[in-house]
Amino acid sequence: MMELTEKQQQILNGAEGETMAKVMKTLVKYGEIFGATKLVPVTGEHNHLVTSFGLKALGPVYALMDQLIEAGAVSKQTFSADPRPLDKNVPSSFLQDFIFKNFMYSKQDFYEGQLNKLGLMEKDAFTCTCYMDQVGNKPNKGDVLSWAESSAVVYANSVLGARCNRNSGIMDIMGSIVGYVPYFGLLTDEGRKATWVVEIKTTKKPEAQLLGSAIGMKVMEEVPYIRGLDQWIGTELNDAACTYLKDMGAATASNGAVGLYHVANLTPEAVEQGESIIAENAKVYVIDDAELQRVYDNYPIIWKNKDAKPKLCFMGCPHMSLQQLKDWTDKVEAGLKEAGNSKVVIPTVFTAAPAVLKEFEATPYAARLKATGVITSYICPLMYMNNPLAGKMPVITSSNKLRTYTTARYYTDDEILMQITKGGK
């Protein structure tokens, strides 16, 4: 049984009302399932909520939110949320729009109203990369979080040195409401030790999303310590390295269930603790060029017609950084010039946080990218692809997260650039 402080026990006994007692009871039961012996305070300045989409089928969620709001059991922290599912600027057919608005996300406006009452940071705080500087929800090292979004959790744990388990949706907001989370797993020193050593022995810089996929599928929910990656991305957590780790981490979390990784000579705990952070009898996984090719070649292609011409390209799952938008503007322009084309030959959407897009729009790059025909959007590509009609489309992406959860087909960045600027495969 979990040992509670006097204050926690009082909340459980109803001192702050019946609704808050239910929230506390839920967290206690959740923790006991995983062997937690206590609750610890949530210390991050902001929370992040994974359930951002107003699906018509989520009636129980809306009823729960109403109960919390009516009881005044609102979040102790303001919070960001995952991306919105709809954007009129993203290409879609009449029938797709009909399904989006009338059957799938018909409760979007209503749900966003609930989130505002619960403590949304601001009206456009919708992104899976809440830790971007422009968004304003970047935890500090050692912060204890109550998050659920897998790509955000693995980034916060690994790159920022915060502490957070891979919670489920709704549990994230409950931890923030009561101000405590169960102490187990990645919150503990022992749970953060690496049980795998991943040796990078490639002859060139590995594709971030492909490397993350390989690691995730091998180690699953365990913690890897990655040796040899620093030779390709450096030993400083600058913008380029953080962007690479963002994309790699998202793939480890979706192609497996990684919530934390350590990179030798780069990520905070690996720098501070060195190889002492590796647990005894850790397993070893060697990744060379042949292994990455094997992983790539074994991705299933689930298009009805494997030779179909792509009808849409999504980039930005997780959302792109400001520097990625700038870099891809240069790449697309160069690719089009080489091909003798003025605009992309496949409808292409780059997604990023609203705050990042706002800053991007203030740069000369925005007009240049628009001139290529590329569309920028704040939506979640995964939520778009969940439409049955969209799922039947031949969609391409360089996101291994999007590939895993939808029918989208994965290509490397170079292959994507060739397809959208020149066509062909």
GROMACS .gro file of C-alpha atoms in nm:
model
  425
    1MET     CA    1   0.000   0.000   0.000
    2MET     CA    2   0.111   0.354  -0.072
    3GLU     CA    3   0.222   0.572   0.217
    4LEU     CA    4   0.062   0.917   0.199
    5THR     CA    5   0.154   1.239   0.376
    6GLU     CA    6  -0.099   1.390   0.610
    7LYS     CA    7  -0.202   1.645   0.347
    8GLN     CA    8  -0.239   1.379   0.076
    9GLN     CA    9  -0.447   1.161   0.310
   10GLN     CA   10  -0.672   1.456   0.390
   11ILE     CA   11  -0.736   1.515   0.018
   12LEU     CA   12  -0.812   1.145  -0.025
   13ASN     CA   13  -1.053   1.165   0.272
   14GLY     CA   14  -1.243   1.452   0.109
   15ALA     CA   15  -1.100   1.761   0.280
   16GLU     CA   16  -1.094   1.941  -0.059
   17GLY     CA   17  -1.422   1.800  -0.185
   18GLU     CA   18  -1.554   1.478  -0.333
   19THR     CA   19  -1.418   1.543  -0.683
   20MET     CA   20  -1.065   1.611  -0.563
   21ALA     CA   21  -1.084   1.297  -0.348
   22LYS     CA   22  -1.170   1.096  -0.661
   23VAL     CA   23  -0.876   1.247  -0.846
   24MET     CA   24  -0.642   1.155  -0.559
   25LYS     CA   25  -0.787   0.803  -0.538
   26THR     CA   26  -0.731   0.757  -0.912
   27LEU     CA   27  -0.365   0.860  -0.883
   28VAL     CA   28  -0.310   0.636  -0.581
   29LYS     CA   29  -0.459   0.333  -0.759
   30TYR     CA   30  -0.259   0.413  -1.070
   31GLY     CA   31   0.062   0.430  -0.869
   32GLU     CA   32  -0.008   0.109  -0.678
   33ILE     CA   33  -0.043  -0.080  -1.008
   34PHE     CA   34   0.320   0.007  -1.080
   35GLY     CA   35   0.445  -0.054  -0.727
   36ALA     CA   36   0.479   0.311  -0.624
   37THR     CA   37   0.513   0.355  -0.249
   38LYS     CA   38   0.455   0.730  -0.238
   39LEU     CA   39   0.343   1.040  -0.426
   40VAL     CA   40   0.585   1.323  -0.504
   41PRO     CA   41   0.505   1.686  -0.589
   42VAL     CA   42   0.479   1.799  -0.949
   43THR     CA   43   0.734   2.078  -0.986
   44GLY     CA   44   0.729   2.184  -1.351
   45GLU     CA   45   0.600   2.534  -1.418
   46HIS     CA   46   0.352   2.409  -1.679
   47ASN     CA   47   0.176   2.084  -1.760
   48HIS     CA   48   0.111   1.931  -2.102
   49LEU     CA   49  -0.210   1.752  -2.199
   50VAL     CA   50  -0.209   1.488  -2.473
   51THR     CA   51  -0.584   1.481  -2.544
   52SER     CA   52  -0.630   1.789  -2.762
   53PHE     CA   53  -0.883   1.657  -3.014
   54GLY     CA   54  -1.260   1.694  -2.989
   55LEU     CA   55  -1.358   1.348  -3.108
   56LYS     CA   56  -1.732   1.294  -3.094
   57ALA     CA   57  -1.672   0.952  -2.935
   58LEU     CA   58  -1.503   1.095  -2.626
   59GLY     CA   59  -1.824   1.168  -2.439
   60PRO     CA   60  -1.693   1.037  -2.104
   61VAL     CA   61  -1.393   1.273  -2.127
   62TYR     CA   62  -1.618   1.577  -2.171
   63ALA     CA   63  -1.837   1.466  -1.880
   64LEU     CA   64  -1.528   1.425  -1.663
   65MET     CA   65  -1.395   1.766  -1.761
   66ASP     CA   66  -1.729   1.926  -1.679
   67GLN     CA   67  -1.727   1.762  -1.337
   68LEU     CA   68  -1.374   1.888  -1.268
   69ILE     CA   69  -1.461   2.241  -1.381
   70GLU     CA   70  -1.784   2.255  -1.181
   71ALA     CA   71  -1.601   2.140  -0.868
   72GLY     CA   72  -1.324   2.394  -0.918
   73ALA     CA   73  -1.071   2.110  -0.949
   74VAL     CA   74  -0.874   2.285  -1.217
   75SER     CA   75  -0.507   2.241  -1.302
   76LYS     CA   76  -0.259   2.380  -1.052
   77GLN     CA   77  -0.045   2.467  -1.355
   78THR     CA   78  -0.134   2.628  -1.682
   79PHE     CA   79  -0.078   2.378  -1.962
   80SER     CA   80  -0.020   2.332  -2.331
   81ALA     CA   81  -0.192   2.058  -2.531
   82ASP     CA   82  -0.120   1.842  -2.833
   83PRO     CA   83  -0.192   1.987  -3.181
   84ARG     CA   84  -0.535   2.067  -3.315
   85PRO     CA   85  -0.669   1.816  -3.569
   86LEU     CA   86  -0.819   2.059  -3.821
   87ASP     CA   87  -0.689   2.333  -4.049
   88LYS     CA   88  -0.879   2.457  -4.355
   89ASN     CA   89  -0.548   2.531  -4.530
   90VAL     CA   90  -0.451   2.163  -4.543
   91PRO     CA   91  -0.570   1.993  -4.865
   92SER     CA   92  -0.881   1.776  -4.820
   93SER     CA   93  -1.179   1.671  -5.026
   94PHE     CA   94  -1.542   1.764  -4.965
   95LEU     CA   95  -1.611   1.417  -4.825
   96GLN     CA   96  -1.304   1.425  -4.602
   97ASP     CA   97  -1.415   1.761  -4.464
   98PHE     CA   98  -1.764   1.627  -4.405
   99ILE     CA   99  -1.628   1.336  -4.200
  100PHE     CA  100  -1.382   1.560  -4.011
  101LYS     CA  101  -1.643   1.816  -3.908
  102ASN     CA  102  -1.956   1.606  -3.864
  103PHE     CA  103  -1.835   1.267  -3.745
  104MET     CA  104  -1.481   1.294  -3.609
  105TYR     CA  105  -1.398   1.632  -3.454
  106SER     CA  106  -1.745   1.782  -3.416
  107LYS     CA  107  -1.676   1.864  -3.048
  108GLN     CA  108  -1.350   2.050  -3.109
  109ASP     CA  109  -1.474   2.400  -3.024
  110PHE     CA  110  -1.662   2.272  -2.720
  111TYR     CA  111  -1.360   2.082  -2.591
  112GLU     CA  112  -1.126   2.377  -2.640
  113GLY     CA  113  -1.368   2.579  -2.428
  114GLN     CA  114  -1.332   2.320  -2.153
  115LEU     CA  115  -0.953   2.330  -2.179
  116ASN     CA  116  -0.954   2.708  -2.144
  117LYS     CA  117  -1.151   2.676  -1.821
  118LEU     CA  118  -0.912   2.409  -1.691
  119GLY     CA  119  -0.603   2.624  -1.744
  120LEU     CA  120  -0.480   2.624  -2.106
  121MET     CA  121  -0.170   2.848  -2.130
  122GLU     CA  122  -0.320   3.053  -2.412
  123LYS     CA  123  -0.567   2.992  -2.694
  124ASP     CA  124  -0.308   2.864  -2.944
  125ALA     CA  125  -0.095   2.655  -2.706
  126PHE     CA  126  -0.149   2.341  -2.917
  127THR     CA  127   0.163   2.147  -3.020
  128CYS     CA  128   0.341   1.819  -2.948
  129THR     CA  129   0.670   2.015  -2.917
  130CYS     CA  130   0.563   2.225  -2.619
  131TYR     CA  131   0.928   2.252  -2.511
  132MET     CA  132   1.019   2.478  -2.804
  133ASP     CA  133   1.145   2.816  -2.684
  134GLN     CA  134   0.868   2.993  -2.878
  135VAL     CA  135   0.595   2.794  -2.699
  136GLY     CA  136   0.713   2.859  -2.346
  137ASN     CA  137   0.670   2.519  -2.182
  138LYS     CA  138   1.031   2.404  -2.143
  139PRO     CA  139   1.091   2.217  -1.815
  140ASN     CA  140   1.407   2.260  -1.613
  141LYS     CA  141   1.649   1.983  -1.523
  142GLY     CA  142   1.511   1.782  -1.232
  143ASP     CA  143   1.153   1.901  -1.269
  144VAL     CA  144   0.892   1.635  -1.193
  145LEU     CA  145   0.627   1.635  -1.465
  146SER     CA  146   0.282   1.489  -1.524
  147TRP     CA  147   0.290   1.449  -1.903
  148ALA     CA  148   0.163   1.180  -2.138
  149GLU     CA  149   0.261   1.283  -2.495
  150SER     CA  150   0.525   1.022  -2.581
  151SER     CA  151   0.755   1.240  -2.794
  152ALA     CA  152   0.744   1.521  -2.537
  153VAL     CA  153   0.807   1.287  -2.244
  154VAL     CA  154   1.114   1.129  -2.403
  155TYR     CA  155   1.254   1.472  -2.496
  156ALA     CA  156   1.195   1.616  -2.149
  157ASN     CA  157   1.357   1.316  -1.980
  158SER     CA  158   1.650   1.273  -2.216
  159VAL     CA  159   1.746   1.617  -2.349
  160LEU     CA  160   1.628   1.838  -2.064
  161GLY     CA  161   1.690   1.606  -1.770
  162ALA     CA  162   1.339   1.644  -1.627
  163ARG     CA  163   1.163   1.343  -1.474
  164CYS     CA  164   0.839   1.202  -1.609
  165ASN     CA  165   0.682   0.865  -1.668
  166ARG     CA  166   0.497   0.780  -1.988
  167ASN     CA  167   0.155   0.846  -1.837
  168SER     CA  168  -0.174   0.784  -2.010
  169GLY     CA  169  -0.402   1.059  -2.134
  170ILE     CA  170  -0.619   1.222  -1.863
  171MET     CA  171  -0.377   1.093  -1.598
  172ASP     CA  172  -0.157   1.384  -1.707
  173ILE     CA  173  -0.416   1.646  -1.615
  174MET     CA  174  -0.509   1.463  -1.293
  175GLY     CA  175  -0.150   1.477  -1.172
  176SER     CA  176  -0.148   1.850  -1.237
  177ILE     CA  177  -0.485   1.904  -1.068
  178VAL     CA  178  -0.388   1.736  -0.742
  179GLY     CA  179  -0.024   1.842  -0.767
  180TYR     CA  180   0.129   1.498  -0.717
  181VAL     CA  181   0.234   1.196  -0.924
  182PRO     CA  182   0.322   0.840  -0.817
  183TYR     CA  183   0.693   0.780  -0.758
  184PHE     CA  184   0.810   0.492  -0.976
  185GLY     CA  185   0.986   0.417  -1.304
  186LEU     CA  186   1.159   0.711  -1.470
  187LEU     CA  187   1.112   0.930  -1.162
  188THR     CA  188   1.358   0.714  -0.969
  189ASP     CA  189   1.738   0.704  -0.997
  190GLU     CA  190   1.731   0.329  -1.049
  191GLY     CA  191   1.464   0.353  -1.318
  192ARG     CA  192   1.682   0.593  -1.517
  193LYS     CA  193   1.977   0.355  -1.547
  194ALA     CA  194   2.047   0.224  -1.896
  195THR     CA  195   1.975  -0.144  -1.949
  196TRP     CA  196   2.092  -0.137  -2.313
  197VAL     CA  197   2.410  -0.007  -2.472
  198VAL     CA  198   2.359   0.098  -2.834
  199GLU     CA  199   2.680   0.118  -3.035
  200ILE     CA  200   2.661   0.346  -3.341
  201LYS     CA  201   2.906   0.222  -3.605
  202THR     CA  202   2.772   0.382  -3.922
  203THR     CA  203   2.990   0.535  -4.193
  204LYS     CA  204   2.775   0.849  -4.211
  205LYS     CA  205   2.534   1.045  -3.994
  206PRO     CA  206   2.231   0.820  -3.935
  207GLU     CA  207   1.888   0.947  -4.035
  208ALA     CA  208   1.738   1.057  -3.702
  209GLN     CA  209   1.397   0.899  -3.753
  210LEU     CA  210   1.545   0.576  -3.888
  211LEU     CA  211   1.795   0.545  -3.603
  212GLY     CA  212   1.524   0.611  -3.348
  213SER     CA  213   1.306   0.346  -3.509
  214ALA     CA  214   1.582   0.086  -3.492
  215ILE     CA  215   1.652   0.164  -3.126
  216GLY     CA  216   1.285   0.167  -3.026
  217MET     CA  217   1.203  -0.164  -3.191
  218LYS     CA  218   1.502  -0.330  -3.021
  219VAL     CA  219   1.490  -0.197  -2.664
  220MET     CA  220   1.110  -0.139  -2.646
  221GLU     CA  221   1.034   0.029  -2.309
  222GLU     CA  222   1.386   0.000  -2.166
  223VAL     CA  223   1.649   0.274  -2.134
  224PRO     CA  224   1.932   0.283  -2.393
  225TYR     CA  225   2.276   0.439  -2.353
  226ILE     CA  226   2.391   0.543  -2.702
  227ARG     CA  227   2.762   0.541  -2.779
  228GLY     CA  228   2.916   0.688  -3.093
  229LEU     CA  229   2.636   0.927  -3.190
  230ASP     CA  230   2.830   1.229  -3.065
  231GLN     CA  231   3.076   1.187  -3.353
  232TRP     CA  232   2.792   1.281  -3.588
  233ILE     CA  233   2.595   1.542  -3.393
  234GLY     CA  234   2.860   1.682  -3.157
  235THR     CA  235   2.888   1.718  -2.781
  236GLU     CA  236   2.686   2.037  -2.737
  237LEU     CA  237   2.309   2.057  -2.699
  238ASN     CA  238   2.276   2.329  -2.963
  239ASP     CA  239   1.976   2.379  -3.191
  240ALA     CA  240   2.093   2.125  -3.449
  241ALA     CA  241   2.161   1.853  -3.193
  242CYS     CA  242   1.832   1.915  -3.009
  243THR     CA  243   1.637   1.900  -3.336
  244TYR     CA  244   1.805   1.570  -3.423
  245LEU     CA  245   1.729   1.429  -3.077
  246LYS     CA  246   1.368   1.550  -3.101
  247ASP     CA  247   1.310   1.344  -3.415
  248MET     CA  248   1.515   1.045  -3.304
  249GLY     CA  249   1.342   1.036  -2.967
  250ALA     CA  250   0.994   1.052  -3.117
  251ALA     CA  251   1.076   0.744  -3.324
  252THR     CA  252   1.214   0.555  -3.022
  253ALA     CA  253   0.893   0.634  -2.834
  254SER     CA  254   0.652   0.536  -3.111
  255ASN     CA  255   0.834   0.246  -3.276
  256GLY     CA  256   0.904   0.115  -2.928
  257ALA     CA  257   0.805   0.263  -2.592
  258VAL     CA  258   1.120   0.449  -2.490
  259GLY     CA  259   1.068   0.720  -2.232
  260LEU     CA  260   1.434   0.803  -2.174
  261TYR     CA  261   1.763   0.759  -2.356
  262HIS     CA  262   2.117   0.872  -2.276
  263VAL     CA  263   2.369   0.984  -2.540
  264ALA     CA  264   2.734   0.958  -2.440
  265ASN     CA  265   2.907   1.297  -2.403
  266LEU     CA  266   2.588   1.486  -2.488
  267THR     CA  267   2.270   1.444  -2.281
  268PRO     CA  268   2.276   1.582  -1.924
  269GLU     CA  269   2.285   1.265  -1.716
  270ALA     CA  270   2.529   1.092  -1.952
  271VAL     CA  271   2.766   1.389  -1.923
  272GLU     CA  272   2.735   1.406  -1.543
  273GLN     CA  273   2.745   1.037  -1.461
  274GLY     CA  274   2.933   0.890  -1.753
  275GLU     CA  275   2.905   0.515  -1.794
  276SER     CA  276   2.813   0.468  -1.429
  277ILE     CA  277   2.459   0.528  -1.548
  278ILE     CA  278   2.471   0.192  -1.729
  279ALA     CA  279   2.318  -0.091  -1.525
  280GLU     CA  280   2.504  -0.415  -1.469
  281ASN     CA  281   2.460  -0.680  -1.738
  282ALA     CA  282   2.327  -0.428  -1.989
  283LYS     CA  283   2.252  -0.578  -2.330
  284VAL     CA  284   2.435  -0.452  -2.640
  285TYR     CA  285   2.290  -0.356  -2.977
  286VAL     CA  286   2.523  -0.261  -3.263
  287ILE     CA  287   2.384  -0.034  -3.535
  288ASP     CA  288   2.582  -0.008  -3.858
  289ASP     CA  289   2.483   0.081  -4.214
  290ALA     CA  290   2.359  -0.271  -4.284
  291GLU     CA  291   2.139  -0.276  -3.974
  292LEU     CA  292   1.974   0.056  -4.064
  293GLN     CA  293   1.913  -0.071  -4.416
  294ARG     CA  294   1.761  -0.391  -4.277
  295VAL     CA  295   1.523  -0.189  -4.058
  296TYR     CA  296   1.426   0.036  -4.351
  297ASP     CA  297   1.369  -0.255  -4.590
  298ASN     CA  298   1.138  -0.429  -4.344
  299TYR     CA  299   0.887  -0.148  -4.304
  300PRO     CA  300   0.550  -0.274  -4.428
  301ILE     CA  301   0.390  -0.086  -4.718
  302ILE     CA  302   0.017  -0.089  -4.659
  303TRP     CA  303  -0.102   0.118  -4.952
  304LYS     CA  304  -0.359  -0.069  -5.160
  305ASN     CA  305  -0.146   0.006  -5.467
  306LYS     CA  306   0.220  -0.001  -5.367
  307ASP     CA  307   0.315   0.179  -5.689
  308ALA     CA  308   0.063   0.461  -5.647
  309LYS     CA  309   0.175   0.818  -5.703
  310PRO     CA  310   0.179   1.005  -5.369
  311LYS     CA  311  -0.107   1.251  -5.331
  312LEU     CA  312   0.017   1.425  -5.017
  313CYS     CA  313   0.336   1.470  -4.817
  314PHE     CA  314   0.343   1.548  -4.444
  315MET     CA  315   0.655   1.675  -4.267
  316GLY     CA  316   0.658   1.765  -3.901
  317CYS     CA  317   0.559   1.476  -3.675
  318PRO     CA  318   0.669   1.580  -3.418
  319HIS     CA  319   0.630   1.946  -3.512
  320MET     CA  320   0.921   2.110  -3.693
  321SER     CA  321   1.153   2.359  -3.528
  322LEU     CA  322   1.211   2.709  -3.660
  323GLN     CA  323   1.552   2.608  -3.792
  324GLN     CA  324   1.403   2.304  -3.967
  325LEU     CA  325   1.154   2.529  -4.146
  326LYS     CA  326   1.439   2.753  -4.260
  327ASP     CA  327   1.662   2.463  -4.363
  328TRP     CA  328   1.383   2.295  -4.556
  329THR     CA  329   1.305   2.621  -4.735
  330ASP     CA  330   1.662   2.619  -4.866
  331LYS     CA  331   1.640   2.250  -4.956
  332VAL     CA  332   1.310   2.280  -5.143
  333GLU     CA  333   1.427   2.584  -5.339
  334ALA     CA  334   1.750   2.409  -5.439
  335GLY     CA  335   1.564   2.090  -5.532
  336LEU     CA  336   1.314   2.276  -5.749
  337LYS     CA  337   1.589   2.473  -5.922
  338GLU     CA  338   1.778   2.154  -6.003
  339ALA     CA  339   1.461   1.991  -6.138
  340GLY     CA  340   1.356   2.295  -6.337
  341ASN     CA  341   1.028   2.324  -6.147
  342SER     CA  342   0.879   2.631  -5.983
  343LYS     CA  343   0.654   2.455  -5.730
  344VAL     CA  344   0.645   2.123  -5.548
  345VAL     CA  345   0.497   1.845  -5.762
  346ILE     CA  346   0.318   1.678  -5.466
  347PRO     CA  347   0.093   1.874  -5.226
  348THR     CA  348   0.322   1.917  -4.925
  349VAL     CA  349   0.245   2.027  -4.570
  350PHE     CA  350   0.504   2.131  -4.311
  351THR     CA  351   0.360   2.133  -3.958
  352ALA     CA  352   0.490   2.329  -3.659
  353ALA     CA  353   0.366   2.487  -3.338
  354PRO     CA  354   0.152   2.801  -3.386
  355ALA     CA  355   0.411   3.006  -3.196
  356VAL     CA  356   0.692   2.872  -3.415
  357LEU     CA  357   0.493   2.946  -3.731
  358LYS     CA  358   0.427   3.298  -3.607
  359GLU     CA  359   0.800   3.359  -3.568
  360PHE     CA  360   0.869   3.193  -3.903
  361GLU     CA  361   0.618   3.425  -4.073
  362ALA     CA  362   0.823   3.720  -3.954
  363THR     CA  363   1.127   3.597  -4.149
  364PRO     CA  364   1.200   3.624  -4.524
  365TYR     CA  365   1.190   3.244  -4.539
  366ALA     CA  366   0.811   3.234  -4.506
  367ALA     CA  367   0.742   3.406  -4.838
  368ARG     CA  368   1.011   3.199  -5.006
  369LEU     CA  369   0.861   2.872  -4.881
  370LYS     CA  370   0.511   2.980  -4.981
  371ALA     CA  371   0.637   3.053  -5.330
  372THR     CA  372   0.741   2.687  -5.362
  373GLY     CA  373   0.383   2.574  -5.300
  374VAL     CA  374   0.456   2.419  -4.960
  375ILE     CA  375   0.178   2.474  -4.705
  376THR     CA  376   0.255   2.542  -4.338
  377SER     CA  377   0.009   2.428  -4.073
  378TYR     CA  378  -0.030   2.377  -3.698
  379ILE     CA  379  -0.229   2.053  -3.719
  380CYS     CA  380  -0.140   1.701  -3.607
  381PRO     CA  381  -0.077   1.494  -3.923
  382LEU     CA  382  -0.175   1.182  -3.731
  383MET     CA  383  -0.518   1.325  -3.652
  384TYR     CA  384  -0.562   1.409  -4.021
  385MET     CA  385  -0.464   1.057  -4.127
  386ASN     CA  386  -0.714   0.902  -3.884
  387ASN     CA  387  -0.989   1.003  -4.126
  388PRO     CA  388  -1.077   0.674  -4.307
  389LEU     CA  389  -1.073   0.853  -4.643
  390ALA     CA  390  -0.736   1.012  -4.572
  391GLY     CA  391  -0.607   0.674  -4.461
  392LYS     CA  392  -0.680   0.536  -4.806
  393MET     CA  393  -0.467   0.802  -4.972
  394PRO     CA  394  -0.103   0.736  -5.069
  395VAL     CA  395   0.066   0.975  -4.825
  396ILE     CA  396   0.443   1.001  -4.777
  397THR     CA  397   0.643   1.126  -4.480
  398SER     CA  398   0.987   1.118  -4.321
  399SER     CA  399   0.826   1.072  -3.979
  400ASN     CA  400   0.859   0.726  -3.832
  401LYS     CA  401   0.595   0.819  -3.577
  402LEU     CA  402   0.341   0.898  -3.849
  403ARG     CA  403   0.440   0.582  -4.038
  404THR     CA  404   0.383   0.371  -3.728
  405TYR     CA  405   0.039   0.504  -3.640
  406THR     CA  406  -0.109   0.553  -3.988
  407THR     CA  407  -0.094   0.430  -4.349
  408ALA     CA  408   0.165   0.694  -4.441
  409ARG     CA  409   0.477   0.557  -4.613
  410TYR     CA  410   0.821   0.640  -4.477
  411TYR     CA  411   1.105   0.782  -4.685
  412THR     CA  412   1.431   0.942  -4.577
  413ASP     CA  413   1.462   1.320  -4.593
  414ASP     CA  414   1.662   1.302  -4.915
  415GLU     CA  415   1.403   1.074  -5.075
  416ILE     CA  416   1.120   1.304  -4.967
  417LEU     CA  417   1.299   1.605  -5.113
  418MET     CA  418   1.343   1.425  -5.445
  419GLN     CA  419   0.978   1.323  -5.461
  420ILE     CA  420   0.828   1.662  -5.380
  421THR     CA  421   1.061   1.860  -5.606
  422LYS     CA  422   1.128   1.620  -5.893
  423GLY     CA  423   0.866   1.345  -5.870
  424GLY     CA  424   0.936   0.976  -5.911
  425LYS     CA  425   1.069   0.732  -5.654
   0.00000   0.00000   0.00000
